Short mmCIF file of C-alpha atoms in Angstrom, two decimals:
data_model
loop_
_atom_site.label_atom_id
_atom_site.label_comp_id
_atom_site.label_asym_id
_atom_site.label_seq_id
_atom_site.Cartn_x
_atom_site.Cartn_y
_atom_site.Cartn_z
CA UNK A 1 168.56 122.85 -141.86
CA UNK A 2 165.97 124.45 -139.54
CA UNK A 3 166.31 128.01 -138.02
CA UNK A 4 164.81 129.70 -135.46
CA UNK A 5 164.69 133.71 -135.24
CA UNK A 6 167.86 135.04 -133.37
CA UNK A 7 166.80 136.45 -129.66
CA UNK A 8 169.26 137.48 -127.27
CA UNK A 9 171.95 137.63 -129.48
CA UNK A 10 171.68 134.12 -129.77
CA UNK A 11 171.34 131.80 -132.95
CA UNK A 12 169.17 128.72 -132.57
CA UNK A 13 169.75 126.07 -135.47
CA UNK A 14 168.51 122.26 -135.90
CA UNK A 15 168.70 119.19 -137.80
CA UNK A 16 166.39 116.38 -137.75
CA UNK A 17 168.47 113.06 -137.73
CA UNK A 18 167.78 109.51 -137.62
CA UNK A 19 169.62 107.71 -134.41
CA UNK A 20 169.12 103.86 -135.74
CA UNK A 21 165.19 103.72 -135.94
CA UNK A 22 164.37 106.98 -133.72
CA UNK A 23 164.49 110.62 -135.13
CA UNK A 24 166.65 113.25 -133.15
CA UNK A 25 166.03 116.82 -133.36
CA UNK A 26 169.56 117.97 -132.56
CA UNK A 27 169.45 121.72 -131.80
CA UNK A 28 172.28 124.03 -131.26
CA UNK A 29 172.24 127.34 -129.65
CA UNK A 30 175.27 129.54 -130.12
CA UNK A 31 176.00 133.15 -129.57
CA UNK A 32 175.48 135.36 -132.42
CA UNK B 1 146.24 99.78 -105.65
CA UNK B 2 143.18 100.87 -103.34
CA UNK B 3 143.61 104.28 -103.16
CA UNK B 4 142.05 105.19 -100.17
CA UNK B 5 144.90 103.83 -97.94
CA UNK B 6 147.14 106.35 -99.90
CA UNK B 7 148.48 108.83 -97.94
CA UNK B 8 150.21 110.68 -100.43
CA UNK B 9 149.42 114.40 -100.82
CA UNK B 10 151.03 118.01 -102.04
CA UNK B 11 151.75 120.18 -99.23
CA UNK B 12 149.04 123.11 -99.51
CA UNK B 13 151.54 125.56 -98.31
CA UNK B 14 153.89 124.68 -100.82
CA UNK B 15 151.54 126.11 -103.63
CA UNK B 16 153.16 129.03 -105.25
CA UNK B 17 149.91 131.32 -104.69
CA UNK B 18 149.38 130.30 -101.00
CA UNK B 19 153.23 130.75 -100.42
CA UNK B 20 152.80 134.44 -101.70
CA UNK B 21 149.75 135.15 -99.81
CA UNK B 22 151.48 133.89 -96.34
CA UNK B 23 154.55 136.06 -96.84
CA UNK B 24 152.35 139.01 -98.13
CA UNK B 25 150.32 138.50 -94.88
CA UNK B 26 153.65 138.98 -92.89
CA UNK B 27 153.91 141.99 -94.55
CA UNK B 28 157.71 141.66 -95.09
CA UNK B 29 159.28 145.04 -97.63
CA UNK B 30 161.06 142.59 -100.22
CA UNK B 31 158.22 140.38 -100.50
CA UNK B 32 155.76 142.59 -102.41
CA UNK B 33 158.50 143.27 -104.97
CA UNK B 34 159.13 140.07 -105.95
CA UNK B 35 157.02 138.90 -108.87
CA UNK B 36 156.84 135.02 -109.83
CA UNK B 37 158.95 134.02 -112.88
CA UNK B 38 156.76 133.74 -115.92
CA UNK B 39 157.55 130.57 -117.33
CA UNK B 40 156.86 131.71 -120.80
CA UNK B 41 157.19 128.47 -123.12
CA UNK B 42 157.77 130.88 -125.96
CA UNK B 43 157.27 127.82 -128.48
CA UNK B 44 160.16 127.95 -130.52
CA UNK B 45 159.09 129.30 -134.27
CA UNK B 46 161.30 127.09 -136.83
CA UNK B 47 162.17 128.11 -140.33
CA UNK B 48 163.32 126.01 -143.04
CA UNK B 49 166.62 127.35 -143.87
CA UNK B 50 167.13 131.23 -143.73
CA UNK B 51 164.64 133.73 -145.49
CA UNK B 52 165.77 136.55 -147.62
CA UNK B 53 163.59 139.24 -149.66
CA UNK B 54 167.09 140.50 -152.19
CA UNK B 55 167.46 140.01 -155.33
CA UNK B 56 168.52 136.16 -156.02
CA UNK B 57 172.01 137.25 -157.43
CA UNK B 58 172.58 139.74 -154.60
CA UNK B 59 171.68 136.83 -152.11
CA UNK B 60 173.78 134.37 -154.22
CA UNK B 61 176.82 136.88 -154.19
CA UNK B 62 176.54 137.54 -150.50
CA UNK B 63 176.66 133.99 -149.72
CA UNK B 64 179.88 133.60 -151.95
CA UNK B 65 181.35 136.66 -150.00
CA UNK B 66 180.69 134.91 -146.75
CA UNK B 67 182.24 131.84 -147.84
CA UNK B 68 185.36 133.47 -149.04
CA UNK B 69 185.66 135.40 -145.73
CA UNK B 70 185.39 132.06 -144.11
CA UNK B 71 188.15 130.49 -145.84
CA UNK B 72 185.91 127.78 -147.45
CA UNK B 73 186.06 126.63 -151.07
CA UNK B 74 183.32 125.60 -153.66
CA UNK B 75 182.84 124.02 -156.84
CA UNK B 76 182.41 126.30 -160.05
CA UNK B 77 178.61 126.59 -160.60
CA UNK B 78 177.47 124.68 -163.60
CA UNK B 79 175.95 126.91 -166.44
CA UNK B 80 172.47 125.50 -165.80
CA UNK B 81 172.45 125.70 -161.93
CA UNK B 82 173.27 129.02 -160.86
CA UNK B 83 171.58 128.61 -157.51
CA UNK B 84 173.30 125.60 -156.16
CA UNK B 85 176.61 126.25 -154.49
CA UNK B 86 178.92 122.84 -153.38
CA UNK B 87 180.66 123.65 -150.62
CA UNK B 88 183.86 122.20 -148.92
CA UNK B 89 185.05 123.68 -145.70
CA UNK B 90 188.16 122.77 -143.60
CA UNK B 91 186.84 122.13 -140.25
CA UNK B 92 190.05 123.28 -138.22
CA UNK B 93 189.74 121.27 -134.47
CA UNK B 94 192.12 121.52 -131.93
CA UNK B 95 194.43 118.21 -132.80
CA UNK B 96 192.72 115.89 -130.18
CA UNK B 97 195.15 113.94 -128.06
CA UNK B 98 195.49 110.63 -129.66
CA UNK B 99 196.31 112.65 -132.70
CA UNK B 100 193.75 110.27 -134.72
CA UNK B 101 193.41 111.37 -138.56
CA UNK B 102 189.79 112.17 -138.60
CA UNK B 103 187.97 113.68 -141.80
CA UNK B 104 188.33 117.41 -141.75
CA UNK B 105 186.80 118.82 -144.92
CA UNK B 106 183.17 118.73 -144.64
CA UNK B 107 180.88 119.10 -147.68
CA UNK B 108 177.74 121.10 -147.81
CA UNK B 109 175.10 122.21 -150.36
CA UNK B 110 173.83 125.57 -150.60
CA UNK B 111 170.73 125.90 -152.44
CA UNK B 112 168.22 129.14 -153.09
CA UNK B 113 164.65 128.64 -153.63
CA UNK B 114 161.98 130.72 -154.53
CA UNK B 115 159.07 130.80 -152.64
CA UNK B 116 156.59 133.43 -154.30
CA UNK B 117 157.57 136.65 -155.77
CA UNK B 118 160.52 138.09 -153.89
CA UNK B 119 160.52 135.96 -151.16
CA UNK B 120 163.46 133.23 -151.41
CA UNK B 121 164.63 130.60 -149.14
CA UNK B 122 168.18 129.49 -148.78
CA UNK B 123 168.66 125.65 -147.77
CA UNK B 124 171.97 124.38 -146.14
CA UNK B 125 172.45 120.43 -146.44
CA UNK B 126 175.01 118.39 -145.36
CA UNK B 127 176.69 116.61 -147.79
CA UNK B 128 179.27 114.32 -145.90
CA UNK B 129 182.99 114.32 -145.13
CA UNK B 130 186.24 114.09 -146.92
CA UNK B 131 189.86 114.05 -145.61
CA UNK B 132 192.70 116.74 -146.60
CA UNK B 133 194.77 113.96 -146.75
CA UNK B 134 193.24 111.85 -149.56
CA UNK B 135 191.66 109.11 -147.41
CA UNK B 136 188.57 107.65 -148.59
CA UNK B 137 186.50 107.52 -145.10
CA UNK B 138 185.78 103.66 -144.88
CA UNK B 139 182.26 103.92 -143.89
CA UNK B 140 181.05 101.86 -147.22
CA UNK B 141 180.59 98.57 -145.29
CA UNK B 142 178.88 100.11 -142.42
CA UNK B 143 175.64 97.72 -142.04
CA UNK B 144 172.14 99.83 -142.16
CA UNK B 145 171.92 100.34 -138.67
CA UNK B 146 175.75 102.36 -137.89
CA UNK B 147 175.10 104.32 -141.15
CA UNK B 148 172.74 106.51 -139.04
CA UNK B 149 174.50 107.24 -136.17
CA UNK B 150 175.61 111.04 -137.34
CA UNK B 151 176.16 113.82 -135.23
CA UNK B 152 174.55 117.12 -137.10
CA UNK B 153 176.75 119.49 -134.60
CA UNK B 154 179.95 120.16 -136.72
CA UNK B 155 177.46 121.10 -139.67
CA UNK B 156 175.39 122.77 -137.31
CA UNK B 157 178.21 124.82 -136.06
CA UNK B 158 179.46 125.75 -139.47
CA UNK B 159 176.19 126.87 -140.66
CA UNK B 160 176.00 129.26 -137.42
CA UNK B 161 179.31 131.06 -138.63
CA UNK B 162 177.75 131.24 -141.80
CA UNK B 163 174.78 132.62 -141.01
CA UNK B 164 176.61 135.04 -138.59
CA UNK B 165 178.93 136.12 -141.71
CA UNK B 166 175.73 136.95 -143.60
CA UNK B 167 174.05 138.76 -140.90
CA UNK B 168 176.89 141.01 -140.16
CA UNK B 169 177.81 141.67 -143.73
CA UNK B 170 174.11 142.30 -144.40
CA UNK C 1 154.32 86.96 -95.22
CA UNK C 2 152.56 87.02 -99.04
CA UNK C 3 153.29 90.42 -99.24
CA UNK C 4 156.88 89.98 -98.30
CA UNK C 5 157.49 87.50 -100.86
CA UNK C 6 155.34 88.95 -103.22
CA UNK C 7 157.22 92.31 -103.20
CA UNK C 8 160.62 90.35 -103.38
CA UNK C 9 159.58 88.48 -107.02
CA UNK C 10 158.20 91.61 -107.90
CA UNK C 11 161.61 93.84 -107.70
CA UNK C 12 163.55 90.60 -108.98
CA UNK C 13 161.37 91.06 -112.23
CA UNK C 14 161.60 94.78 -112.52
CA UNK C 15 165.33 94.33 -112.28
CA UNK C 16 165.39 91.50 -115.18
CA UNK C 17 163.24 94.00 -117.00
CA UNK C 18 165.92 96.76 -116.44
CA UNK C 19 168.46 94.27 -117.39
CA UNK C 20 166.53 93.40 -120.78
CA UNK C 21 166.19 96.87 -121.85
CA UNK C 22 168.83 99.05 -123.36
CA UNK C 23 168.94 103.01 -122.76
CA UNK C 24 168.00 103.12 -126.69
CA UNK C 25 164.43 101.79 -125.45
CA UNK C 26 163.58 104.61 -123.47
CA UNK C 27 164.13 107.37 -125.98
CA UNK C 28 161.02 108.30 -127.48
CA UNK C 29 160.27 107.76 -131.33
CA UNK C 30 161.15 111.28 -132.01
CA UNK C 31 162.54 113.85 -129.38
CA UNK C 32 164.56 116.89 -129.20
CA UNK C 33 168.00 117.47 -127.95
CA UNK C 34 169.10 121.03 -127.04
CA UNK C 35 172.82 121.48 -126.92
CA UNK C 36 174.80 124.58 -125.99
CA UNK C 37 178.06 125.95 -127.60
CA UNK C 38 180.50 126.74 -124.79
CA UNK C 39 180.97 130.31 -125.98
CA UNK C 40 177.60 131.18 -124.90
CA UNK C 41 177.18 133.87 -121.98
CA UNK C 42 176.35 131.56 -118.87
CA UNK C 43 173.40 134.18 -118.64
CA UNK C 44 172.44 133.45 -122.12
CA UNK C 45 172.44 130.00 -121.54
CA UNK C 46 169.80 130.47 -118.54
CA UNK C 47 167.52 132.01 -121.07
CA UNK C 48 167.59 129.11 -123.25
CA UNK C 49 167.04 126.62 -120.29
CA UNK C 50 163.94 128.47 -119.14
CA UNK C 51 162.38 129.03 -122.39
CA UNK C 52 162.49 125.33 -123.10
CA UNK C 53 161.77 124.44 -119.76
CA UNK C 54 164.44 122.43 -119.29
CA UNK C 55 166.99 122.49 -116.32
CA UNK C 56 170.19 120.94 -117.86
CA UNK C 57 171.59 120.24 -121.40
CA UNK C 58 174.65 119.19 -122.90
CA UNK C 59 177.59 121.34 -123.80
CA UNK C 60 179.23 121.36 -127.27
CA UNK C 61 183.02 122.40 -127.29
CA UNK C 62 183.22 123.92 -131.40
CA UNK C 63 186.70 124.30 -131.07
CA UNK C 64 187.67 120.71 -130.18
CA UNK C 65 184.40 119.54 -132.15
CA UNK C 66 183.61 117.33 -128.71
CA UNK C 67 180.84 117.44 -125.94
CA UNK C 68 182.02 119.58 -123.18
CA UNK C 69 179.87 117.71 -120.33
CA UNK C 70 176.24 118.62 -118.83
CA UNK C 71 175.62 122.17 -117.55
CA UNK C 72 173.41 121.84 -114.80
CA UNK C 73 171.65 123.69 -111.83
CA UNK C 74 174.92 122.76 -109.70
CA UNK C 75 176.84 124.93 -112.18
CA UNK C 76 174.19 127.88 -111.38
CA UNK C 77 174.98 127.56 -107.74
CA UNK C 78 178.75 127.33 -108.18
CA UNK C 79 178.24 130.85 -110.24
CA UNK C 80 176.08 132.16 -107.19
CA UNK C 81 178.61 131.06 -104.45
CA UNK C 82 181.35 132.50 -106.49
CA UNK C 83 179.75 135.92 -106.40
CA UNK C 84 178.69 136.00 -103.06
CA UNK C 85 182.51 135.65 -102.02
CA UNK C 86 183.50 137.60 -104.61
CA UNK C 87 180.84 140.77 -105.12
CA UNK C 88 183.22 142.87 -106.85
CA UNK C 89 183.45 140.38 -109.66
CA UNK C 90 180.05 141.44 -110.90
CA UNK C 91 181.51 142.13 -114.51
CA UNK C 92 183.45 138.66 -114.55
CA UNK C 93 180.25 136.93 -113.63
CA UNK C 94 178.14 138.96 -116.13
CA UNK C 95 180.43 138.30 -119.06
CA UNK C 96 181.30 134.69 -117.97
CA UNK C 97 181.09 132.05 -120.60
CA UNK C 98 180.27 128.66 -120.33
CA UNK C 99 183.59 127.48 -120.91
CA UNK C 100 184.62 129.73 -117.78
CA UNK C 101 182.60 127.41 -115.44
CA UNK C 102 185.13 125.18 -114.69
CA UNK C 103 187.55 128.28 -113.29
CA UNK C 104 184.34 129.15 -111.12
CA UNK C 105 184.28 125.22 -109.95
CA UNK C 106 188.06 125.67 -109.31
CA UNK C 107 187.65 129.34 -107.50
CA UNK C 108 185.43 128.15 -104.87
CA UNK C 109 187.11 124.44 -104.54
CA UNK C 110 184.01 122.26 -105.31
CA UNK C 111 184.79 118.79 -106.97
CA UNK C 112 183.96 119.33 -110.65
CA UNK C 113 181.00 116.47 -111.46
CA UNK C 114 182.29 113.30 -112.57
CA UNK C 115 179.47 112.87 -115.30
CA UNK C 116 179.74 109.28 -116.46
CA UNK C 117 178.36 108.01 -119.61
CA UNK C 118 177.19 105.02 -121.20
CA UNK C 119 176.51 103.76 -124.98
CA UNK C 120 173.02 103.65 -125.62
CA UNK C 121 172.66 100.13 -126.82
CA UNK C 122 173.88 98.99 -123.11
CA UNK C 123 171.49 97.61 -120.54
CA UNK C 124 169.32 99.88 -118.58
CA UNK C 125 170.20 98.21 -115.59
CA UNK C 126 173.87 99.13 -116.40
CA UNK C 127 173.17 102.76 -116.93
CA UNK C 128 171.28 103.16 -113.65
CA UNK C 129 174.28 101.45 -111.61
CA UNK C 130 176.74 103.34 -113.52
CA UNK C 131 174.53 106.99 -112.36
CA UNK C 132 174.33 105.97 -109.30
CA UNK C 133 178.18 105.24 -108.66
CA UNK C 134 178.67 109.01 -110.30
CA UNK C 135 176.08 110.17 -107.67
CA UNK C 136 174.57 112.33 -110.45
CA UNK C 137 170.84 112.32 -111.46
CA UNK C 138 171.46 112.02 -115.22
CA UNK C 139 173.70 110.42 -117.71
CA UNK C 140 174.79 111.17 -121.09
CA UNK C 141 174.38 108.58 -123.79
CA UNK C 142 177.15 108.79 -125.80
CA UNK C 143 177.58 106.88 -129.44
CA UNK C 144 180.01 107.75 -132.18
CA UNK C 145 179.50 109.41 -135.27
CA UNK C 146 180.83 106.60 -138.17
CA UNK C 147 182.59 109.36 -139.98
CA UNK C 148 184.37 111.51 -137.82
CA UNK C 149 184.49 109.31 -134.83
CA UNK C 150 183.30 112.11 -132.82
CA UNK C 151 181.40 111.64 -129.87
CA UNK C 152 177.74 112.09 -130.22
CA UNK C 153 175.42 112.61 -127.60
CA UNK C 154 172.38 110.45 -128.45
CA UNK C 155 170.76 111.98 -125.24
CA UNK C 156 170.70 112.48 -121.54
CA UNK C 157 168.63 109.87 -118.93
CA UNK C 158 167.39 110.81 -115.52
CA UNK C 159 166.72 109.08 -112.70
CA UNK C 160 162.88 110.36 -113.06
CA UNK C 161 163.01 109.12 -116.99
CA UNK C 162 164.11 105.74 -115.73
CA UNK C 163 161.50 105.31 -113.00
CA UNK C 164 158.92 106.87 -115.46
CA UNK C 165 159.41 103.96 -117.60
CA UNK C 166 159.18 101.31 -114.92
CA UNK C 167 156.20 102.62 -113.76
CA UNK C 168 154.73 102.76 -117.11
CA UNK C 169 156.17 99.38 -118.46
CA UNK C 170 156.11 97.01 -115.22
CA UNK C 171 152.76 96.07 -114.05
CA UNK C 172 154.82 94.28 -111.42
CA UNK C 173 155.36 97.68 -109.64
CA UNK C 174 151.42 96.99 -108.47
CA UNK C 175 152.81 93.72 -106.04
CA UNK C 176 155.14 96.37 -103.91
CA UNK C 177 152.94 96.17 -101.14
CA UNK C 178 155.31 96.89 -98.19
CA UNK C 179 155.03 99.99 -96.59
CA UNK C 180 158.09 102.43 -97.08
CA UNK C 181 158.69 102.67 -93.61
CA UNK C 182 159.50 98.75 -93.53
CA UNK C 183 162.32 99.09 -96.25
CA UNK C 184 164.86 101.14 -94.78
CA UNK C 185 164.91 103.52 -97.83
CA UNK C 186 163.99 106.81 -96.55
CA UNK C 187 166.96 109.33 -95.41
CA UNK C 188 166.26 110.05 -92.12
CA UNK C 189 169.20 111.38 -90.36
CA UNK C 190 170.88 114.46 -90.93
CA UNK C 191 168.31 115.75 -93.43
CA UNK C 192 169.64 119.31 -93.73
CA UNK C 193 166.86 121.80 -93.26
CA UNK C 194 165.89 125.44 -92.69
CA UNK C 195 163.32 127.93 -91.90
CA UNK C 196 161.47 130.62 -93.74
CA UNK C 197 163.45 133.23 -92.50
CA UNK C 198 167.08 131.63 -93.62
CA UNK C 199 168.82 133.74 -95.78
CA UNK C 200 168.64 132.15 -99.36
CA UNK C 201 172.48 132.25 -99.47
CA UNK C 202 172.59 129.96 -96.43
CA UNK C 203 170.13 127.53 -97.85
CA UNK C 204 172.33 127.55 -101.31
CA UNK C 205 175.24 126.54 -99.25
CA UNK C 206 173.41 123.75 -97.75
CA UNK C 207 172.46 122.43 -101.04
CA UNK C 208 176.06 122.69 -102.47
CA UNK C 209 177.58 121.07 -99.36
CA UNK C 210 175.28 118.16 -99.02
CA UNK C 211 175.40 117.72 -102.47
CA UNK C 212 171.44 117.47 -102.42
CA UNK C 213 168.83 118.90 -105.01
CA UNK C 214 166.32 120.06 -101.89
CA UNK C 215 166.34 121.45 -98.51
CA UNK C 216 163.25 121.37 -96.80
CA UNK C 217 161.73 124.31 -95.09
CA UNK C 218 160.47 123.67 -91.40
CA UNK C 219 158.67 125.75 -88.92
CA UNK C 220 159.59 126.01 -85.02
CA UNK C 221 157.86 122.85 -84.12
CA UNK C 222 159.39 120.99 -87.24
CA UNK C 223 156.20 120.91 -89.54
CA UNK C 224 157.05 121.04 -92.91
CA UNK C 225 156.08 124.01 -94.91
CA UNK C 226 157.89 124.10 -97.94
CA UNK C 227 160.92 123.25 -99.84
CA UNK C 228 163.58 124.75 -101.69
CA UNK C 229 164.86 123.38 -105.01
CA UNK C 230 168.27 123.69 -106.78
CA UNK C 231 166.14 124.48 -109.97
CA UNK C 232 165.13 127.03 -108.01
CA UNK C 233 168.25 128.85 -108.30
CA UNK C 234 167.41 129.70 -112.23
CA UNK C 235 164.74 131.54 -111.18
CA UNK C 236 166.62 133.57 -108.36
CA UNK C 237 169.27 134.33 -110.99
CA UNK C 238 167.12 135.08 -113.99
CA UNK C 239 165.49 137.88 -111.64
CA UNK C 240 169.04 139.15 -111.36
CA UNK C 241 168.16 138.73 -107.44
CA UNK C 242 171.63 137.32 -106.92
CA UNK C 243 173.21 140.35 -106.21
CA UNK C 244 170.60 140.37 -103.34
CA UNK C 245 171.26 137.65 -101.56
CA UNK C 246 170.26 138.82 -98.06
CA UNK C 247 166.65 137.68 -99.23
CA UNK C 248 165.02 134.88 -96.98
CA UNK C 249 164.49 131.41 -98.51
CA UNK C 250 160.78 132.38 -98.22
CA UNK C 251 160.92 135.72 -100.13
CA UNK C 252 163.24 133.83 -102.93
CA UNK C 253 160.35 131.28 -103.02
CA UNK C 254 158.24 134.05 -104.45
CA UNK C 255 159.86 133.61 -107.90
CA UNK C 256 158.37 130.35 -108.39
CA UNK C 257 156.28 130.08 -111.71
CA UNK C 258 152.45 129.50 -110.68
CA UNK C 259 153.04 125.99 -112.69
CA UNK C 260 155.10 124.80 -109.91
CA UNK C 261 153.28 121.39 -108.83
CA UNK C 262 154.17 121.79 -105.05
CA UNK C 263 155.93 119.47 -102.75
CA UNK C 264 154.68 115.86 -102.46
CA UNK C 265 154.44 114.23 -99.02
CA UNK C 266 153.56 110.86 -97.84
CA UNK C 267 153.75 108.89 -94.79
CA UNK C 268 155.68 105.49 -93.65
CA UNK C 269 152.71 103.56 -93.99
CA UNK C 270 152.54 104.20 -97.92
CA UNK C 271 153.61 101.38 -100.18
CA UNK C 272 156.07 101.14 -103.17
CA UNK C 273 152.92 100.53 -105.56
CA UNK C 274 151.22 103.93 -104.48
CA UNK C 275 154.59 106.15 -104.78
CA UNK C 276 155.24 104.46 -108.22
CA UNK C 277 151.52 105.02 -109.20
CA UNK C 278 152.04 109.11 -108.63
CA UNK C 279 155.37 108.43 -110.54
CA UNK C 280 153.13 107.44 -113.24
CA UNK C 281 150.74 109.94 -113.40
CA UNK C 282 152.54 112.94 -112.26
CA UNK C 283 156.19 115.00 -112.54
CA UNK C 284 156.93 114.28 -108.97
CA UNK C 285 160.91 114.39 -108.04
CA UNK C 286 160.89 113.11 -104.54
CA UNK C 287 158.47 112.59 -101.68
CA UNK C 288 158.93 114.36 -98.31
CA UNK C 289 158.09 111.63 -95.38
CA UNK C 290 155.91 113.40 -92.33
CA UNK C 291 154.12 111.91 -89.66
CA UNK C 292 150.09 112.36 -88.96
CA UNK C 293 150.68 115.97 -87.70
CA UNK C 294 152.94 116.81 -90.68
CA UNK C 295 156.27 116.89 -88.85
CA UNK C 296 159.12 116.43 -91.02
CA UNK C 297 160.27 112.70 -90.67
CA UNK C 298 162.60 112.02 -93.78
CA UNK C 299 162.88 112.23 -97.42
CA UNK C 300 162.37 109.48 -99.99
CA UNK C 301 164.38 110.70 -102.96
CA UNK C 302 164.19 108.86 -106.60
CA UNK C 303 167.91 108.14 -105.87
CA UNK C 304 166.66 106.14 -103.25
CA UNK C 305 163.74 104.23 -104.75
CA UNK C 306 166.13 103.56 -107.83
CA UNK C 307 168.91 101.90 -105.42
CA UNK C 308 166.27 99.77 -103.96
CA UNK C 309 164.98 98.56 -107.09
CA UNK C 310 168.54 97.82 -108.23
CA UNK C 311 169.79 96.55 -105.26
CA UNK C 312 167.79 96.18 -102.07
CA UNK C 313 165.69 92.91 -101.26
#
């Protein structure tokens, strides 16, 4: 899990996932 | 293609600096108080997991408390590895329309790492799904390719819940 | 005659290229996909888009663990229109969450965007056709998680990305040497336009009613001076200016950040090969067609270009 510092009361987390032969950094922004 | 016969160009009066100068030249009152949007491309700085400077046992205590408050369950930790938590978390979703049975127990591994003296890192790892009704998900016979269609969003959502719980408690 | 035949053959081979590739092929080897939780406040989502220099993002509903459509500039236009007709509802707008945008659509009576989607391994040609039919300029690529059978948004393809992919990978674009004025692909009639002094709220209505992404600004002689784009609305809201909607569109355009590249113009004499050249080299989203004295003749959008490549000739 990758996390970024909380800004504007918003959390930002991410995971790098392989999709077939490519790599997607799936990033989710959610309210704190 | 021969460049010279192209009449494609950028409209000079549409460039922000020129547009602003033209507007100010007209001396309109509102114009002077509107400043351009600073497109701060603040590069998102990423950390691995979440950092902690508390004592290791305190961190573990906080995590167990947060998991308990969130209704998650965990395997009893083994003596030789106190710093790893194997979590199983029922992911309640609003029942979808065709009521299909989907795996609803997410497994997660939470591990405490020491980076340097009093600098610790809590790492979260997705560890697959189980079904609370005992059925084993039949993804064993998928080919290599299919095996990689994985959506991290349910996992990311639960980690945000846990991070919020830890933030609120601390 | 030779040029006409060459163009016809080139279009056919580009079409064959689009049928031979899948949407998955357009994806970079490694890329980011930013997704917003539907419980996020609309005004916070605006910060996220501007911070990441993007204008749209897929939404994810944690309650159903499903994707809930795309957030686009149209949503922000709806919010501005709702607020303009309900100025007393400032509190509601300020606390509006992304999952409340559907209610705003209903309140102002706009059609919810029908976001068609497509599986990443389908031919690129099919994604283009689906996007054209749904009059949206972007299409989510959806696959299924092998465990939970839940939807995964793998990425979102836009007309811009597809045309760039064609411009970068099809040498045949150099053989599209007929002037665009001959191809009947320029939108000339009833192109909504406005003046620099038009109130920005009226321009926003034009964007919404015409379901277009830009409104040209002309002077009293019809000479093109600037363009107001749907994405400019994000800057307007960011500045909190939407409660001062008496601003003229000229004043609202002063919000534009300095890295705005400017409005691209061309004439009817330009060839599709040079148009595609520019798409290859720069981030251009449409071409305003003017005559030699700079008077507005019409607009050539990426939709017009894509439609010609897919169905023209």
